[in-house]
Short mmCIF file of C-alpha atoms and ligand atoms in Angstrom, two decimals:
data_model
loop_
_atom_site.label_atom_id
_atom_site.label_comp_id
_atom_site.label_asym_id
_atom_site.label_seq_id
_atom_site.Cartn_x
_atom_site.Cartn_y
_atom_site.Cartn_z
CA UNK N 1182 0.03 -0.02 0.02
CA UNK N 1183 1.28 3.45 -0.83
CA UNK N 1184 1.45 6.47 1.36
CA UNK N 1185 -1.29 7.93 -0.67
CA UNK N 1186 -3.49 4.92 0.24
CA UNK N 1187 -2.85 5.40 3.92
CA UNK N 1188 -3.50 9.09 3.85
CA UNK N 1189 -6.75 8.54 1.98
CA UNK N 1190 -7.74 5.79 4.39
CA UNK N 1191 -7.19 8.21 7.27
CA UNK N 1192 -9.29 10.83 5.48
CA UNK N 1193 -12.01 8.33 4.81
CA UNK N 1194 -11.91 7.13 8.41
CA UNK N 1195 -12.26 10.68 9.61
CA UNK N 1196 -15.09 11.52 7.20
CA UNK N 1197 -17.01 8.29 7.92
CA UNK N 1198 -16.55 8.73 11.62
CA UNK N 1199 -17.90 12.32 11.44
CA UNK N 1200 -20.76 11.22 9.24
CA UNK N 1201 -21.67 8.45 11.71
CA UNK N 1202 -21.53 10.93 14.62
CA UNK N 1203 -23.58 13.57 12.82
CA UNK N 1204 -26.27 10.98 11.86
CA UNK N 1205 -26.39 9.47 15.31
CA UNK N 1206 -26.50 13.03 16.73
CA UNK N 1207 -29.44 13.93 14.57
CA UNK N 1208 -31.30 10.84 15.91
CA UNK N 1209 -30.28 11.07 19.61
CA UNK N 1210 -29.77 14.77 20.42
CA UNK N 1211 -28.78 17.23 17.66
CA UNK N 1212 -26.66 19.41 19.94
CA UNK N 1213 -24.45 16.46 20.74
CA UNK N 1214 -23.37 15.71 17.14
CA UNK N 1215 -19.54 16.03 17.13
CA UNK N 1216 -19.37 19.08 14.80
CA UNK N 1217 -22.19 20.84 16.65
CA UNK N 1218 -20.84 20.16 20.12
CA UNK N 1219 -17.24 21.06 19.31
CA UNK N 1220 -18.30 24.10 17.22
CA UNK N 1221 -20.49 25.37 20.12
CA UNK N 1222 -17.64 24.86 22.56
CA UNK N 1223 -15.31 26.81 20.28
CA UNK N 1224 -17.85 29.68 20.11
CA UNK N 1225 -18.10 29.81 23.87
CA UNK N 1226 -14.30 29.59 24.37
CA UNK N 1227 -13.24 31.93 21.60
CA UNK N 1228 -11.89 35.35 22.74
CA UNK N 1229 -14.49 38.08 22.19
CA UNK N 1230 -12.20 39.93 19.80
CA UNK N 1231 -12.14 36.84 17.56
CA UNK N 1232 -15.93 36.75 17.65
CA UNK N 1233 -16.12 40.42 16.81
CA UNK N 1234 -13.87 39.84 13.85
CA UNK N 1235 -15.83 36.76 12.63
CA UNK N 1236 -19.11 38.69 12.92
CA UNK N 1237 -17.84 41.71 10.96
CA UNK N 1238 -15.80 39.98 8.29
CA UNK N 1239 -17.86 36.81 7.76
CA UNK N 1240 -21.21 38.16 8.83
CA UNK N 1241 -23.90 35.48 9.23
CA UNK N 1242 -21.71 32.95 7.33
CA UNK N 1243 -19.44 32.82 10.41
CA UNK N 1244 -21.15 29.61 11.66
CA UNK N 1245 -20.82 27.78 8.36
CA UNK N 1246 -17.16 28.80 8.20
CA UNK N 1247 -16.61 27.53 11.81
CA UNK N 1248 -18.14 24.19 11.07
CA UNK N 1249 -16.05 23.84 7.89
CA UNK N 1250 -12.92 24.69 9.80
CA UNK N 1251 -13.58 22.08 12.46
CA UNK N 1252 -14.45 19.45 9.81
CA UNK N 1253 -11.30 20.39 7.92
CA UNK N 1254 -9.16 20.06 11.05
CA UNK N 1255 -10.60 16.60 11.70
CA UNK N 1256 -9.85 15.65 8.11
CA UNK N 1257 -6.25 16.75 8.37
CA UNK N 1258 -5.76 14.92 11.61
CA UNK N 1259 -7.29 11.92 9.92
CA UNK N 1260 -4.74 12.08 7.06
CA UNK N 1261 -1.84 12.49 9.52
CA UNK N 1262 -3.07 9.56 11.57
CA UNK N 1263 -3.40 7.51 8.38
CA UNK N 1264 0.18 8.30 7.34
CA UNK N 1265 1.67 8.06 10.85
CA UNK N 1266 -0.02 4.75 11.68
CA UNK N 1267 2.04 3.04 8.87
CA UNK N 1268 5.02 3.32 11.17
CA UNK N 1269 3.27 3.12 14.49
CA UNK N 1270 -0.03 1.28 14.36
CA UNK N 1271 -1.52 2.64 17.67
CA UNK N 1272 -1.48 6.19 16.28
CA UNK N 1273 -4.84 5.55 14.50
CA UNK N 1274 -6.59 4.42 17.64
CA UNK N 1275 -4.93 7.16 19.63
CA UNK N 1276 -6.01 9.93 17.30
CA UNK N 1277 -9.62 8.57 17.17
CA UNK N 1278 -9.64 8.30 20.99
CA UNK N 1279 -8.43 11.93 21.37
CA UNK N 1280 -10.80 13.36 18.89
CA UNK N 1281 -13.63 11.19 20.35
CA UNK N 1282 -12.82 12.46 23.85
CA UNK N 1283 -12.82 16.02 22.67
CA UNK N 1284 -16.25 15.56 21.12
CA UNK N 1285 -17.59 13.78 24.19
CA UNK N 1286 -16.23 16.45 26.57
CA UNK N 1287 -17.78 19.21 24.37
CA UNK N 1288 -21.11 17.41 24.17
CA UNK N 1289 -21.37 16.70 27.92
CA UNK N 1290 -20.56 20.26 28.91
CA UNK N 1291 -23.36 21.81 26.72
CA UNK N 1292 -25.96 23.46 28.97
CA UNK N 1293 -28.72 21.37 27.35
CA UNK N 1294 -26.78 18.10 27.25
CA UNK N 1295 -28.95 15.01 27.69
CA UNK N 1296 -27.83 11.66 29.17
CA UNK N 1297 -26.91 10.26 25.72
CA UNK N 1298 -24.78 13.19 24.69
CA UNK N 1299 -21.60 11.08 24.79
CA UNK N 1300 -22.90 8.64 22.15
CA UNK N 1301 -22.38 10.40 18.79
CA UNK N 1302 -18.70 11.23 19.39
CA UNK N 1303 -18.08 7.73 20.81
CA UNK N 1304 -19.57 6.23 17.71
CA UNK N 1305 -17.53 8.54 15.53
CA UNK N 1306 -14.33 7.50 17.18
CA UNK N 1307 -15.09 3.81 16.97
CA UNK N 1308 -16.10 3.97 13.26
CA UNK N 1309 -12.98 5.99 12.43
CA UNK N 1310 -10.56 3.73 14.34
CA UNK N 1311 -12.22 0.66 12.89
CA UNK N 1312 -11.83 1.86 9.32
CA UNK N 1313 -8.16 2.64 9.81
CA UNK N 1314 -7.57 -0.75 11.41
CA UNK N 1315 -9.34 -2.47 8.54
CA UNK N 1316 -7.13 -0.57 6.07
CA UNK N 1317 -3.96 -1.72 7.79
CA UNK N 1318 -5.09 -5.32 8.13
CA UNK N 1319 -5.90 -5.33 4.41
CA UNK N 1320 -2.55 -3.74 3.73
CA UNK N 1321 -0.59 -6.39 5.54
CA UNK N 1322 -2.51 -9.33 3.99
CA UNK N 1323 -1.89 -7.86 0.57
CA UNK N 1324 1.70 -6.92 0.69
CA UNK N 1325 1.88 -6.71 -3.04
CA UNK N 1326 -1.65 -5.94 -4.10
CA UNK N 1327 -2.56 -5.91 -7.74
CA UNK N 1328 -3.91 -2.58 -8.86
CA UNK N 1329 -7.50 -3.77 -8.99
CA UNK N 1330 -7.54 -5.20 -5.47
CA UNK N 1331 -10.44 -3.99 -3.41
CA UNK N 1332 -12.78 -1.20 -4.27
CA UNK N 1333 -11.51 1.67 -6.38
CA UNK N 1334 -9.82 4.26 -4.21
CA UNK N 1335 -11.43 7.23 -5.86
CA UNK N 1336 -14.92 5.62 -5.55
CA UNK N 1337 -14.43 5.01 -1.87
CA UNK N 1338 -13.19 8.52 -1.27
CA UNK N 1339 -15.99 10.15 -3.30
CA UNK N 1340 -18.64 7.99 -1.55
CA UNK N 1341 -17.15 8.78 1.86
CA UNK N 1342 -17.00 12.49 1.21
CA UNK N 1343 -20.55 12.43 -0.15
CA UNK N 1344 -21.92 10.70 2.93
CA UNK N 1345 -20.02 13.00 5.29
CA UNK N 1346 -21.25 16.10 3.44
CA UNK N 1347 -24.85 14.88 3.42
CA UNK N 1348 -24.67 14.10 7.13
CA UNK N 1349 -23.30 17.53 7.92
CA UNK N 1350 -25.87 19.27 5.71
CA UNK N 1351 -28.70 17.28 7.26
CA UNK N 1352 -27.53 18.32 10.77
CA UNK N 1353 -27.35 22.04 10.02
CA UNK N 1354 -30.34 22.53 7.72
CA UNK N 1355 -32.80 23.39 10.44
CA UNK N 1356 -36.51 24.07 10.27
CA UNK N 1357 -35.90 27.22 8.18
CA UNK N 1358 -37.47 30.59 8.76
CA UNK N 1359 -41.11 29.67 9.31
CA UNK N 1360 -42.81 29.57 12.64
CA UNK N 1361 -43.90 26.03 13.62
CA UNK N 1362 -47.33 25.23 12.24
CA UNK N 1363 -50.39 25.07 14.46
CA UNK N 1364 -49.49 27.93 16.84
CA UNK N 1365 -52.26 30.51 17.14
CA UNK N 1366 -51.81 33.70 19.02
CA UNK N 1367 -54.26 35.73 21.07
CA UNK N 1368 -54.91 39.28 20.00
CA UNK N 1369 -53.31 42.05 21.99
CA UNK N 1370 -55.22 43.69 24.82
CA UNK N 1371 -53.58 46.99 23.85
CA UNK N 1372 -52.93 46.94 20.15
CA UNK N 1373 -50.50 49.32 18.52
CA UNK N 1374 -51.93 51.97 16.08
CA UNK N 1375 -51.51 51.06 12.41
CA UNK N 1376 -47.96 51.68 11.14
CA UNK N 1377 -47.85 54.81 9.00
CA UNK N 1378 -46.70 54.57 5.42
CA UNK N 1379 -42.89 54.64 5.22
CA UNK N 1380 -40.66 56.67 2.89
CA UNK N 1381 -39.87 53.56 0.92
CA UNK N 1382 -43.01 54.18 -1.15
CA UNK N 1383 -41.45 57.38 -2.52
CA UNK N 1384 -37.62 57.12 -1.84
CA UNK N 1385 -35.92 54.34 -3.74
CA UNK N 1386 -33.22 52.55 -1.78
CA UNK N 1387 -34.20 53.65 1.73
CA UNK N 1388 -34.60 50.93 4.43
CA UNK N 1389 -38.31 50.04 4.73
CA UNK N 1390 -40.05 51.37 7.85
CA UNK N 1391 -40.79 47.82 8.96
CA UNK N 1392 -38.20 45.04 8.47
CA UNK N 1393 -39.71 41.94 6.87
CA UNK N 1394 -39.11 39.05 9.27
CA UNK N 1395 -37.14 37.15 6.59
CA UNK N 1396 -34.75 40.14 6.30
CA UNK N 1397 -34.44 40.67 10.07
CA UNK N 1398 -30.79 40.27 11.18
CA UNK N 1399 -29.88 37.30 13.23
CA UNK N 1400 -27.16 37.29 15.84
CA UNK N 1401 -26.67 34.55 18.42
CA UNK N 1402 -24.21 32.02 19.66
CA UNK N 1403 -26.35 29.04 18.70
CA UNK N 1404 -24.77 26.77 16.12
CA UNK N 1405 -28.02 24.89 15.79
CA UNK N 1406 -31.21 26.85 16.14
CA UNK N 1407 -32.99 25.44 19.23
CA UNK N 1408 -36.27 23.72 18.24
CA UNK N 1409 -38.52 24.07 21.24
CA UNK N 1410 -41.88 22.39 21.75
CA UNK N 1411 -44.35 24.94 23.15
CA UNK N 1412 -46.19 22.07 24.84
CA UNK N 1413 -43.18 21.32 26.97
CA UNK N 1414 -41.94 24.85 27.27
CA UNK N 1415 -42.12 26.78 30.62
CA UNK N 1416 -41.10 30.20 31.76
CA UNK N 1417 -39.84 30.34 35.36
CA UNK N 1418 -39.81 33.64 37.19
CA UNK N 1419 -37.64 33.12 40.23
CA UNK N 1420 -34.74 34.34 42.34
CA UNK N 1421 -34.98 37.24 44.77
CA UNK N 1422 -38.74 37.41 44.69
CA UNK N 1423 -41.47 36.93 47.25
CA UNK N 1424 -43.64 34.78 45.02
CA UNK N 1425 -41.73 32.78 42.36
CA UNK N 1426 -43.96 31.20 39.67
CA UNK N 1427 -43.80 29.24 36.50
CA UNK N 1428 -45.94 29.63 33.36
CA UNK N 1429 -46.85 27.12 30.65
CA UNK N 1430 -47.19 28.27 27.06
CA UNK N 1431 -51.06 28.38 27.43
CA UNK N 1432 -50.79 30.31 30.69
CA UNK N 1433 -48.45 32.84 29.11
CA UNK N 1434 -50.86 33.31 26.18
CA UNK N 1435 -53.70 33.86 28.62
CA UNK N 1436 -52.02 36.95 30.08
CA UNK N 1437 -52.81 40.47 28.75
CA UNK N 1438 -50.68 41.11 25.66
CA UNK N 1439 -49.28 44.35 24.38
CA UNK N 1440 -48.27 45.13 20.84
CA UNK N 1441 -45.40 47.65 20.27
CA UNK N 1442 -43.17 48.87 17.45
CA UNK N 1443 -39.60 48.50 18.57
CA UNK N 1444 -36.17 48.71 16.91
CA UNK N 1445 -33.72 46.06 17.97
CA UNK N 1446 -30.00 46.45 17.29
CA UNK N 1447 -26.75 44.67 18.04
CA UNK N 1448 -23.80 46.24 19.78
CA UNK N 1449 -21.61 44.52 17.14
CA UNK N 1450 -23.27 46.46 14.33
CA UNK N 1451 -20.55 48.47 12.58
CA UNK N 1452 -21.40 51.98 11.54
CA UNK N 1453 -23.68 51.62 8.54
CA UNK N 1454 -24.04 47.86 9.15
CA UNK N 1455 -27.00 45.64 8.81
CA UNK N 1456 -27.54 44.35 12.41
CA UNK N 1457 -30.51 46.55 13.17
CA UNK N 1458 -34.20 45.73 12.49
CA UNK N 1459 -37.56 47.18 13.30
CA UNK N 1460 -40.84 45.36 13.72
CA UNK N 1461 -44.07 45.06 15.65
CA UNK N 1462 -43.66 42.86 18.72
CA UNK N 1463 -46.50 41.18 20.66
CA UNK N 1464 -45.94 39.98 24.17
CA UNK N 1465 -46.44 40.17 27.94
CA UNK N 1466 -44.88 43.14 29.76
CA UNK N 1467 -41.99 42.11 31.89
CA UNK N 1468 -43.12 44.61 34.49
CA UNK N 1469 -46.40 42.67 34.85
CA UNK N 1470 -44.54 39.43 35.43
CA UNK N 1471 -42.25 41.17 37.95
CA UNK N 1472 -45.20 42.74 39.78
CA UNK N 1473 -46.62 39.29 40.24
CA UNK N 1474 -43.36 37.84 41.49
CA UNK N 1475 -42.60 40.82 43.80
CA UNK N 1476 -38.85 41.45 43.67
CA UNK N 1477 -37.07 41.69 47.05
CA UNK N 1478 -35.38 44.90 48.10
CA UNK N 1479 -31.68 44.92 47.07
CA UNK N 1480 -32.29 43.15 43.72
CA UNK N 1481 -30.96 45.16 40.78
CA UNK N 1482 -30.81 42.68 37.90
CA UNK N 1483 -32.97 40.26 35.91
CA UNK N 1484 -30.89 37.43 34.44
CA UNK N 1485 -32.76 35.95 31.52
CA UNK N 1486 -31.74 32.51 30.32
CA UNK N 1487 -32.15 30.54 27.17
CA UNK N 1488 -32.30 26.77 26.71
CA UNK N 1489 -28.94 26.89 24.98
CA UNK N 1490 -27.16 28.38 27.96
CA UNK N 1491 -27.08 32.02 26.76
CA UNK N 1492 -27.87 34.57 29.44
CA UNK N 1493 -28.44 38.32 29.53
CA UNK N 1494 -28.41 40.59 32.50
CA UNK N 1495 -30.97 43.44 32.35
CA UNK N 1496 -31.03 46.25 34.99
CA UNK N 1497 -34.16 45.74 37.05
CA UNK N 1498 -34.67 49.56 37.14
CA UNK N 1499 -34.82 49.62 33.30
CA UNK N 1500 -37.49 46.88 33.30
CA UNK N 1501 -39.57 48.79 35.76
CA UNK N 1502 -39.17 52.32 34.49
CA UNK N 1503 -42.28 52.27 32.37
CA UNK N 1504 -40.89 51.22 29.02
CA UNK N 1505 -42.48 48.32 27.19
CA UNK N 1506 -39.92 45.56 27.84
CA UNK N 1507 -41.74 42.33 27.09
CA UNK N 1508 -41.63 38.58 26.76
CA UNK N 1509 -42.43 38.63 23.12
CA UNK N 1510 -44.22 35.82 21.35
CA UNK N 1511 -44.75 37.41 17.92
CA UNK N 1512 -42.94 39.51 15.36
CA UNK N 1513 -44.94 41.36 12.71
CA UNK N 1514 -48.21 39.65 13.86
CA UNK N 1515 -46.92 36.08 13.50
CA UNK N 1516 -45.41 33.67 15.99
CA UNK N 1517 -41.62 34.09 16.37
CA UNK N 1518 -39.58 32.06 13.90
CA UNK N 1519 -37.15 29.54 15.44
CA UNK N 1520 -34.22 31.84 14.48
CA UNK N 1521 -35.69 34.72 16.36
CA UNK N 1522 -36.47 32.80 19.55
CA UNK N 1523 -39.62 30.71 19.25
CA UNK N 1524 -41.62 30.29 21.37
CA UNK N 1525 -40.68 33.33 23.46
CA UNK N 1526 -37.97 35.88 23.83
CA UNK N 1527 -37.16 39.09 25.69
CA UNK N 1528 -37.31 42.46 23.97
CA UNK N 1529 -36.09 45.55 25.92
CA UNK N 1530 -36.48 48.85 24.09
CA UNK N 1531 -33.41 51.05 24.41
CA UNK N 1532 -30.85 48.32 25.24
CA UNK N 1533 -28.60 46.44 22.89
CA UNK N 1534 -29.72 42.85 22.19
CA UNK N 1535 -27.03 41.20 24.33
CA UNK N 1536 -28.37 42.83 27.54
CA UNK N 1537 -32.11 42.53 26.97
CA UNK N 1538 -33.22 40.35 24.11
CA UNK N 1539 -32.69 36.69 25.14
CA UNK N 1540 -34.17 34.30 22.57
CA UNK N 1541 -35.51 30.75 23.44
CA UNK N 1542 -36.27 32.29 26.81
CA UNK N 1543 -37.14 29.94 29.71
CA UNK N 1544 -36.12 31.76 32.88
CA UNK N 1545 -36.15 35.22 34.48
CA UNK N 1546 -34.08 35.25 37.67
CA UNK N 1547 -34.28 38.36 39.84
CA UNK N 1548 -30.79 38.85 41.27
CA UNK N 1549 -27.94 41.36 41.67
CA UNK N 1550 -25.18 42.42 39.45
CA UNK N 1551 -22.83 41.55 42.26
CA UNK N 1552 -24.06 37.98 42.35
CA UNK N 1553 -24.55 37.08 38.69
CA UNK N 1554 -22.88 37.87 35.39
CA UNK N 1555 -24.25 37.06 31.87
CA UNK N 1556 -22.87 35.48 28.76
CA UNK N 1557 -21.33 38.65 27.28
CA UNK N 1558 -20.64 40.53 30.55
CA UNK N 1559 -18.36 37.69 31.65
CA UNK N 1560 -16.53 38.33 28.37
CA UNK N 1561 -15.83 42.00 29.03
CA UNK N 1562 -18.88 43.69 27.60
CA UNK N 1563 -20.56 46.47 29.62
CA UNK N 1564 -23.41 45.75 32.00
CA UNK N 1565 -25.14 48.99 31.19
CA UNK N 1566 -25.62 49.10 27.43
CA UNK N 1567 -28.17 51.66 26.21
CA UNK N 1568 -28.38 51.91 22.43
CA UNK N 1569 -26.19 54.70 21.05
CA UNK N 1570 -27.48 57.20 18.59
CA UNK N 1571 -26.75 55.89 15.10
CA UNK N 1572 -27.37 56.75 11.46
CA UNK N 1573 -27.20 54.67 8.40
CA UNK N 1574 -26.92 56.22 4.97
CA UNK N 1575 -28.69 53.77 2.70
CA UNK N 1576 -28.50 55.59 -0.60
CA UNK N 1577 -26.70 56.66 -2.81
CA UNK N 1578 -23.70 54.33 -2.64
CA UNK N 1579 -21.07 53.30 -5.17
CA UNK N 1580 -21.54 54.83 -8.68
CA UNK N 1581 -24.46 56.98 -9.76
CA UNK N 1582 -25.30 59.31 -12.60
CA UNK N 1583 -25.13 63.12 -12.26
CA UNK N 1584 -28.38 65.01 -11.62
CA UNK N 1585 -31.16 65.27 -9.08
CA UNK N 1586 -31.10 62.35 -6.58
CA UNK N 1587 -31.93 61.74 -2.95
CA UNK N 1588 -29.68 61.00 0.05
CA UNK N 1589 -31.66 58.82 2.39
CA UNK N 1590 -31.36 56.40 5.35
CA UNK N 1591 -32.52 55.57 8.83
CA UNK N 1592 -31.43 56.76 12.27
CA UNK N 1593 -32.09 55.29 15.65
CA UNK N 1594 -31.60 56.27 19.33
CA UNK N 1595 -33.84 53.62 20.75
CA UNK N 1596 -36.08 54.83 23.67
CA UNK N 1597 -34.71 58.33 23.32
CA UNK N 1598 -36.10 58.95 19.77
CA UNK N 1599 -34.48 60.82 16.90
CA UNK N 1600 -35.20 64.56 16.70
CA UNK N 1601 -32.97 65.56 13.82
CA UNK N 1602 -30.81 64.10 11.07
CA UNK N 1603 -28.21 66.08 9.14
CA UNK N 1604 -26.27 65.38 6.00
CA UNK N 1605 -22.95 66.85 4.98
CA UNK N 1606 -21.49 66.87 1.43
CA UNK N 1607 -17.75 67.16 0.93
CA UNK N 1608 -17.16 68.61 4.37
CA UNK N 1609 -19.53 71.57 3.63
CA UNK N 1610 -22.32 72.76 6.05
CA UNK N 1611 -24.53 70.29 7.83
CA UNK N 1612 -27.98 70.36 6.16
CA UNK N 1613 -31.15 69.20 7.92
CA UNK N 1614 -32.69 66.20 6.32
CA UNK N 1615 -36.44 65.67 6.25
CA UNK N 1616 -37.71 63.03 8.64
CA UNK N 1617 -40.04 60.16 7.81
CA UNK N 1618 -43.07 59.20 9.94
CA UNK N 1619 -42.65 59.25 13.79
CA UNK N 1620 -43.34 55.81 15.16
CA UNK N 1621 -42.32 56.59 18.72
CA UNK N 1622 -39.20 56.78 20.81
CA UNK N 1623 -38.46 53.14 20.47
CA UNK N 1624 -38.51 53.03 16.72
CA UNK N 1625 -36.00 54.12 14.02
CA UNK N 1626 -36.72 57.11 11.87
CA UNK N 1627 -36.33 57.27 8.11
CA UNK N 1628 -34.90 60.46 6.67
CA UNK N 1629 -33.98 61.90 3.22
CA UNK N 1630 -32.43 65.00 1.60
CA UNK N 1631 -32.72 65.90 -2.12
CA UNK N 1632 -29.26 66.34 -3.61
CA UNK N 1633 -28.13 67.59 -6.89
CA UNK N 1634 -25.16 65.33 -7.68
CA UNK N 1635 -22.41 66.81 -9.89
CA UNK N 1636 -19.77 64.58 -11.54
CA UNK N 1637 -16.80 63.57 -9.58
CA UNK N 1638 -16.17 61.80 -6.27
CA UNK N 1639 -18.20 63.01 -3.29
CA UNK N 1640 -18.02 62.30 0.37
CA UNK N 1641 -21.42 62.11 2.13
CA UNK N 1642 -21.78 62.01 5.88
CA UNK N 1643 -24.85 61.64 8.08
CA UNK N 1644 -25.45 62.19 11.81
CA UNK N 1645 -28.44 62.14 14.11
CA UNK N 1646 -29.59 63.91 17.28
CA UNK N 1647 -31.52 61.99 19.85
CA UNK N 1648 -34.92 63.11 21.25
CA UNK N 1649 -33.27 65.33 23.82
CA UNK N 1650 -31.15 67.04 21.06
CA UNK N 1651 -27.92 65.34 22.00
CA UNK N 1652 -25.84 64.91 18.81
CA UNK N 1653 -24.35 61.60 17.80
CA UNK N 1654 -20.53 61.67 18.52
CA UNK N 1655 -18.40 61.95 15.43
CA UNK N 1656 -15.62 59.65 16.58
CA UNK N 1657 -15.55 55.89 16.38
CA UNK N 1658 -15.08 54.61 19.87
CA UNK N 1659 -13.60 51.34 20.97
CA UNK N 1660 -15.54 48.29 20.03
CA UNK N 1661 -15.16 46.76 23.51
CA UNK N 1662 -17.07 47.21 25.71
CA UNK N 1663 -19.35 49.88 24.31
CA UNK N 1664 -19.84 49.25 20.62
CA UNK N 1665 -18.91 51.59 17.78
CA UNK N 1666 -20.47 54.91 17.14
CA UNK N 1667 -19.91 57.74 14.73
CA UNK N 1668 -21.11 59.42 11.57
CA UNK N 1669 -21.82 57.23 8.63
CA UNK N 1670 -19.50 58.34 5.87
CA UNK N 1671 -19.95 57.16 2.30
CA UNK N 1672 -17.99 57.99 -0.87
CA UNK N 1673 -19.90 58.06 -4.15
CA UNK N 1674 -18.61 58.35 -7.67
CA UNK N 1675 -20.87 60.48 -9.78
CA UNK N 1676 -20.50 60.04 -13.58
N1 MTE A 2328 -30.40 32.72 23.34
C1 MTE A 2328 -29.79 33.76 22.79
N2 MTE A 2328 -30.44 35.01 22.73
C2 MTE A 2328 -29.84 36.03 22.18
C3 MTE A 2328 -28.49 35.99 21.69
C4 MTE A 2328 -27.85 34.67 21.76
O1 MTE A 2328 -26.69 34.58 21.35
N3 MTE A 2328 -28.52 33.66 22.33
N4 MTE A 2328 -27.85 37.07 21.12
C5 MTE A 2328 -28.41 38.39 21.54
C6 MTE A 2328 -27.93 39.43 20.62
S1 MTE A 2328 -26.26 39.83 20.88
C7 MTE A 2328 -28.74 40.14 19.84
S2 MTE A 2328 -28.21 41.50 19.05
C8 MTE A 2328 -30.12 39.72 19.66
C9 MTE A 2328 -30.43 39.54 18.13
O2 MTE A 2328 -31.76 39.12 18.00
P1 MTE A 2328 -32.25 38.58 16.55
O3 MTE A 2328 -31.26 37.50 16.14
O4 MTE A 2328 -33.62 38.09 16.71
O5 MTE A 2328 -32.09 39.78 15.61
O6 MTE A 2328 -30.46 38.52 20.29
C10 MTE A 2328 -29.93 38.42 21.56
N5 MTE A 2328 -30.49 37.23 22.14
MO1 MO A 2329 -25.85 41.59 19.66
#
């Protein structure tokens, strides 16, 4: 057998092992499939700066890239084990054991790990080790094999790669963007007024006033979107409270619902970036739930927890200051999609998502900042994270033709409102843009300014003032722990 044969045998062993693990994972517990468990552990262990980099350069593809990198690493180790075990037979078993142990450790330490979480990686290691052993046994019985001995090498490899790819795809192609069928929602006790017509009807290229759910940004640490059964779901309200309680899905739906238009944004949104969306949310006011539980004196935080181990720490005072923080069950009039937290999530107007928007919510614990930290605050992000004033210049960008055009975009200063937006052309005077409809303090504001574009390159800048007239700062501040802020500056080439 050639070195090539042994390398390929190692690769096939790794691929088949992974495939076996992924398939078994899909059957037993999706979160414990080797690539899911190890990928999730990498997400949790990665330094925040690396996550920031991944989110900004790879965007929402970061998870696919992560899975591909882990799979590639396993493949490379497989090839090395295949080659090395020619000299030293135990290397195959040893590599499989080490990789298997890594997978098992990752699976068992997941917050939602079940009792069978060890199985997929164990199976993966046994399959991989078995294939490599079989290869070597065959190699020693056929010391001078004719070329046609055994199945064609390319065929085996192609089949192996195909099975592995299919298994991985099957694991990660979740339920898609639709809410689960058969969920009906009650109507809100206090409905929101109809949304006014947005500027998008008249200003081409401006962000629509309401973000369609399918276009709503998604940011989370979940490699696999949790698929929760509302029948088994519960929300526990506990901690430093006089009367802890727990609600089933039906009990939650029976409570009075509010409906509010709220802009949600991510602290990791770069200036001008896409991680901001606005929609109509339906849910139960957190203040109502807290009133029923009766927080004890001294409590200053509500720690919200998701099934996947994510937590957010929201200041208790913010939840009780009269704003419409809610346990949301619907976006844009329909049940939440799995990606956006079905069956229920937190939405806190005025705070970045990482401190007030826990998806797949199952627990609200009243506690103190001294006692409990949350997923991102243990990683260096600020405990107090009100949304900064931001503008996005949507249009024009790139190359345009000379003549009359419109500069337009959106601005947000969630829970403070936007009172004014200004545009600057080539460092000239700041000009007031016209504002689109006012949907309240918690919602973004569209804006536009007619512009007569002359040929050449032009630099456009946009800035906003919040509801109390405070201007958005010009400078880009450090990404950790506060998030970036600053004017959105865009260069356009006018022909
Ligand atoms: N369970 C869970 N909830 C989460 C997160 C997460 O990683 N896990 N990310 C938060 C962050 S950082 C943001 S910005 C919002 C984004 O919500 P969306 O994906 O529905 O837009 O969800 C928040 N809720
Ligand atoms: Mo975020």
